[in-house]
mmCIF file of C-alpha atoms in Angstrom:
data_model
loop_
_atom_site.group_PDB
_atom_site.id
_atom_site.type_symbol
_atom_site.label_atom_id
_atom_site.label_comp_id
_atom_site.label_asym_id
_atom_site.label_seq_id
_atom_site.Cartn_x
_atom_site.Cartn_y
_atom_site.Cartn_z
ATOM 1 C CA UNK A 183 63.374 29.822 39.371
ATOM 2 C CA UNK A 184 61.552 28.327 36.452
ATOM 3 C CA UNK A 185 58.984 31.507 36.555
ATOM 4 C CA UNK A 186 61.887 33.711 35.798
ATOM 5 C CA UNK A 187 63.402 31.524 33.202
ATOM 6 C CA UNK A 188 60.588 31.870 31.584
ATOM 7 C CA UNK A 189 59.711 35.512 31.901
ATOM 8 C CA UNK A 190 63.413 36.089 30.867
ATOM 9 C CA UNK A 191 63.222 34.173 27.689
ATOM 10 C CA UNK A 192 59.518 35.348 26.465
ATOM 11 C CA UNK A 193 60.928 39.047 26.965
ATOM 12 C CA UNK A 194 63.850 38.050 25.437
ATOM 13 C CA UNK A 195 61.871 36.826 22.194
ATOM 14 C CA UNK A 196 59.422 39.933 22.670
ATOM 15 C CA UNK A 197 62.918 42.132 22.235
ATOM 16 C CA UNK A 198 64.171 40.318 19.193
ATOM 17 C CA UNK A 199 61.474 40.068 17.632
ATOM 18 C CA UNK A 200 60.241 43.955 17.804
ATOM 19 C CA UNK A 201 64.183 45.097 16.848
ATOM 20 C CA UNK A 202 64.527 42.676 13.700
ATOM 21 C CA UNK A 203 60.371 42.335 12.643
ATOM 22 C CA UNK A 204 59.287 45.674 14.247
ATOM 23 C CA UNK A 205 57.174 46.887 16.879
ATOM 24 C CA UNK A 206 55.342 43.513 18.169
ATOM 25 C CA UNK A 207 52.987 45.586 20.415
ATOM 26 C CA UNK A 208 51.415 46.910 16.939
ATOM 27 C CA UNK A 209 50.581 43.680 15.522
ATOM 28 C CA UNK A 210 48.886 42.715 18.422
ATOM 29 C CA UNK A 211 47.451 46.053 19.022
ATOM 30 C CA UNK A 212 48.418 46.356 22.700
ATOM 31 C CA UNK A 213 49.806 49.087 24.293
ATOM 32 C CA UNK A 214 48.359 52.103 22.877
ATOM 33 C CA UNK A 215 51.566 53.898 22.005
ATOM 34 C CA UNK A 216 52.480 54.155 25.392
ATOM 35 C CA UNK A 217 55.414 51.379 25.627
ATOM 36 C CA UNK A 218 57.347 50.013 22.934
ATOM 37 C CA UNK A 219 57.649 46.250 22.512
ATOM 38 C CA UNK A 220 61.488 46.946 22.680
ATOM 39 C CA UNK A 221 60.923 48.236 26.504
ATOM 40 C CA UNK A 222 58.311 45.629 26.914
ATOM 41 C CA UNK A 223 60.810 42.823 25.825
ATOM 42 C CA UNK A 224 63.841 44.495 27.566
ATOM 43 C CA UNK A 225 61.746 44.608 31.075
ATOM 44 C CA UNK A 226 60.737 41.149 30.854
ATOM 45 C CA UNK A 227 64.121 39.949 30.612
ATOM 46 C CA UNK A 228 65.533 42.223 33.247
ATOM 47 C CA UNK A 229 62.577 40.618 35.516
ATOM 48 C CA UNK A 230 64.120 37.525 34.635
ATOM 49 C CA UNK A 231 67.596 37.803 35.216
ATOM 50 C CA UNK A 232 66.713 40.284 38.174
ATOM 51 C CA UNK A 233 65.052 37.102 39.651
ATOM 52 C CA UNK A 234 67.154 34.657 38.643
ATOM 53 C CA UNK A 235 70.104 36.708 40.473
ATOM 54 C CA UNK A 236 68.272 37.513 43.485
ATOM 55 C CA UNK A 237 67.145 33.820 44.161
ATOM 56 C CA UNK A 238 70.760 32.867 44.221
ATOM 57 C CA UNK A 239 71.550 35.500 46.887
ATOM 58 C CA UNK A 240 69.256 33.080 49.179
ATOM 59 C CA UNK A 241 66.763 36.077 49.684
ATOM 60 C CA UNK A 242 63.064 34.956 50.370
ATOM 61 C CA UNK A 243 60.379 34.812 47.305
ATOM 62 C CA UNK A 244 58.729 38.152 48.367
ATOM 63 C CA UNK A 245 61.993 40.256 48.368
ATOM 64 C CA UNK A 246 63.211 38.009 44.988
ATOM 65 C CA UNK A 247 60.033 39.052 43.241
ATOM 66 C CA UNK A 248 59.685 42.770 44.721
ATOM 67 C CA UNK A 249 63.286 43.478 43.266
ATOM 68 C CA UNK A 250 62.880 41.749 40.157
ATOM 69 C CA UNK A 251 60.027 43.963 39.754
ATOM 70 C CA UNK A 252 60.916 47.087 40.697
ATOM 71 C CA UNK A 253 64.463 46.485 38.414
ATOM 72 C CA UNK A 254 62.090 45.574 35.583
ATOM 73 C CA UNK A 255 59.883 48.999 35.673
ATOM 74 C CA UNK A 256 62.948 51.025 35.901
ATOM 75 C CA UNK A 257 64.131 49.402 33.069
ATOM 76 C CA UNK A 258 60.894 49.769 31.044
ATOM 77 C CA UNK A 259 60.920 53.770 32.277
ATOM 78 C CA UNK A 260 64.516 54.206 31.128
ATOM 79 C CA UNK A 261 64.102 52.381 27.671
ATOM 80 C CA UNK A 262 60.885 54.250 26.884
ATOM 81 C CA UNK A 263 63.076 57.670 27.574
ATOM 82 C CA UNK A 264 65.879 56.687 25.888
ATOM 83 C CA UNK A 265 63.080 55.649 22.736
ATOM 84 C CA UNK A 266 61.259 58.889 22.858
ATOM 85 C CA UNK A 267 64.801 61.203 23.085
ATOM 86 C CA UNK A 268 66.032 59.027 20.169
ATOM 87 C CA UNK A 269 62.638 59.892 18.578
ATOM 88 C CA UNK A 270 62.930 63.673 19.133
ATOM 89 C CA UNK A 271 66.372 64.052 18.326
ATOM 90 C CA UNK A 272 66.894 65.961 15.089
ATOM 91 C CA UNK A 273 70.177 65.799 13.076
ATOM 92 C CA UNK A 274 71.118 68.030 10.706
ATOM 93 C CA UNK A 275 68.742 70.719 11.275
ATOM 94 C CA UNK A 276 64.780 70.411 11.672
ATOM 95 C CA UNK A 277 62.699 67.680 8.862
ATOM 96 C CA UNK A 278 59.253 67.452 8.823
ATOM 97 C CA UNK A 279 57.247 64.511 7.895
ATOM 98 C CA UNK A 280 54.909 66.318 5.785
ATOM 99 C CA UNK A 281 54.599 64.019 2.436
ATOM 100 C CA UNK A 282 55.108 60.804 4.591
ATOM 101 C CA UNK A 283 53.297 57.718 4.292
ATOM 102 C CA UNK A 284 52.457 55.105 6.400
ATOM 103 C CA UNK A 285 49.376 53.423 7.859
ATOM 104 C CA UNK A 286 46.675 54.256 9.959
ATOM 105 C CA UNK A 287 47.260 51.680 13.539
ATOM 106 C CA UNK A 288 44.056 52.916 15.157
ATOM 107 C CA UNK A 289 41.029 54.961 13.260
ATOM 108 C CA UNK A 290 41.605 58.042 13.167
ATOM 109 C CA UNK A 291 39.040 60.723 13.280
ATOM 110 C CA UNK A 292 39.060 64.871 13.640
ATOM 111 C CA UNK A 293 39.574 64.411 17.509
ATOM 112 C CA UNK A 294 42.579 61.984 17.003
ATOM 113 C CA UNK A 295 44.004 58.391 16.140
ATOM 114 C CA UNK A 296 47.556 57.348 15.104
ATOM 115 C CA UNK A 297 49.840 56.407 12.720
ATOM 116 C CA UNK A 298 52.901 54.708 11.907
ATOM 117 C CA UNK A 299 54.986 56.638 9.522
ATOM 118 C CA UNK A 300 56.953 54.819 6.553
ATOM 119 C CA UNK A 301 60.114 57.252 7.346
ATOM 120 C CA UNK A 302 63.600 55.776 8.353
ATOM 121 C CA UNK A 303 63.092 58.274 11.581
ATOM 122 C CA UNK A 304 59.877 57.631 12.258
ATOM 123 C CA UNK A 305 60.553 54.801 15.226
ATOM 124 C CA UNK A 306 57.220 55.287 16.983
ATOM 125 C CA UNK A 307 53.605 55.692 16.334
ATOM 126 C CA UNK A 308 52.213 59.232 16.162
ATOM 127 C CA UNK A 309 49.409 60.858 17.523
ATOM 128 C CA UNK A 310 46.956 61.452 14.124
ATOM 129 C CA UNK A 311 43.855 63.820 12.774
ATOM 130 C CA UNK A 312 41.878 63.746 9.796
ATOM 131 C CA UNK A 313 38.780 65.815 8.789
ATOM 132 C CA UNK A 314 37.268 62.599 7.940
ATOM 133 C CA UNK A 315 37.260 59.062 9.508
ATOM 134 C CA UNK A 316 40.160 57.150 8.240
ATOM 135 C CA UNK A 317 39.914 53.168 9.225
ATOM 136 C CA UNK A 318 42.713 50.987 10.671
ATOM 137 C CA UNK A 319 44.896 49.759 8.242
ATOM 138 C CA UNK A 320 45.085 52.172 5.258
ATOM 139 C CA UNK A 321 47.419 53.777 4.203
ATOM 140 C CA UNK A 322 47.684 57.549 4.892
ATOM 141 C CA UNK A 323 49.912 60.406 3.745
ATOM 142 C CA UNK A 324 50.720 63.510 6.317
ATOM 143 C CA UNK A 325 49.742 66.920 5.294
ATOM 144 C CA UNK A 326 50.570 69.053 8.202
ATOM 145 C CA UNK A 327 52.682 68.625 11.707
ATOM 146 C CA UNK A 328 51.734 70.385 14.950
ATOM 147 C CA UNK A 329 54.021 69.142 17.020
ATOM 148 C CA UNK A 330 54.167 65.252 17.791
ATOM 149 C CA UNK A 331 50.582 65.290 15.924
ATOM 150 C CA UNK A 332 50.648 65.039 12.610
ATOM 151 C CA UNK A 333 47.111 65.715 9.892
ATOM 152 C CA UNK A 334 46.836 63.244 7.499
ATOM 153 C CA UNK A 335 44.821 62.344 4.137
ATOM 154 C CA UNK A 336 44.042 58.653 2.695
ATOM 155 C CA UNK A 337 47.002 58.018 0.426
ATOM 156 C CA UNK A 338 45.098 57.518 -2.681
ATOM 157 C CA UNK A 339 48.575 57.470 -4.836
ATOM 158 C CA UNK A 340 48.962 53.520 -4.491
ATOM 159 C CA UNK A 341 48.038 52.171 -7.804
ATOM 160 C CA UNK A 342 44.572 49.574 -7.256
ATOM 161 C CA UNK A 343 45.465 46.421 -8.170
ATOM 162 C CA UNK A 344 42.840 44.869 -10.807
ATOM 163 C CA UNK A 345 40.640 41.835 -9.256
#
C-alpha cells in the first residue's frame, strides 16, 4: 500500500506543479514532447489511487498492480488527447503564431528541433526549423507555420544587457 501512496502523491506533486509552474517535463528535459507533465502527474496519481482501491477489494498484488496500471495508461492516453484537441482548437477563426516568441527547448537545426512559444495558446512545445543551428535556450521568434511546425529566427529584438 505504501508503493501506491507514494506513486499517488509524487504524481500528485508532478500535476501541481506543471499546472501552476508549467510544464515540469521541460525543465528536466524528459519526454521529448510526447507526454505532458500534466498527463504524467495525472497517471501517477490514478496508479495510486487505482492501487490503493484495488488492494482494499482483497485482490492479489499481481491483479492490484496490473489494474492500477492499465487505469494509469488510459489515463495518460486520454489526458494527452484531451491536451492536444485543446491545443488544436481554434476560437474565433484561424491565428497564426507567426511573430511569436519563445525559446528554443531542444537545438534546432534545418531538419528540426522545438520550441516553446511565449503565446497564451501555445500550451505545448512545437515541432521547429531554422536555416541555421539555433542552441537550446535562446530565444527565437517564428517566421512561418506549416502546420504544427513552425520556422523560426534567433530573436535578436531583446535589448543586451551591459556586463
Amino acid at each position: 500500500m505504501v508503493t501506491f501512496i507514494v506513486v499517488g502523491s509524487v504524481g500528485l506533486v508532478v500535476l501541481l506543479v506543471s499546472i501552476v509552474v508549467g510544464d515540469l517535463l521541460d525543465v528536466f528535459d524528459i519526454g521529448d514532447g510526447l507526454v505532458s507533465g500534466v498527463g504524467v502527474g495525472a497517471a501517477l496519481a490514478i496508479f495510486g489511487l487505482a492501487g490503493i482501491v484495488t488492494l482494499q477489494s482483497g485482490l492479489p498484488p499481481g491483479w492490484t498492480y496490473a489494474i492500477a496500471v492499465a487505469m494509469a495508461l488510459v489515463a495518460l492516453v486520454l489526458i494527452q488527447i484531451v491536451i492536444r484537441r485543446v491545443t488544436r482548437r481554434e476560437t474565433g477563426g484561424h491565428w497564426s503564431p507567426v511573430g511569436f516568441v519563445g525559446t528554443a527547448t531542444e537545438t534546432i537545426t534545418p531538419t528540426g528541433g522545438e520550441v516553446r512559444l511565449d503565446g497564451v495558446r501555445e500550451l505545448e512545445r512545437r515541432l521547429a526549423v531554422s536555416d541555421v543551428r539555433i542552441e537550446r535556450g535562446t530565444r527565437i521568434r517564428v517566421v512561418a507555420e506549416s502546420g504544427p511546425r513552425v520556422e523560426v529566427v534567433r530573436d535578436d529584438s531583446e535589448p543586451t544587457r551591459a556586463s
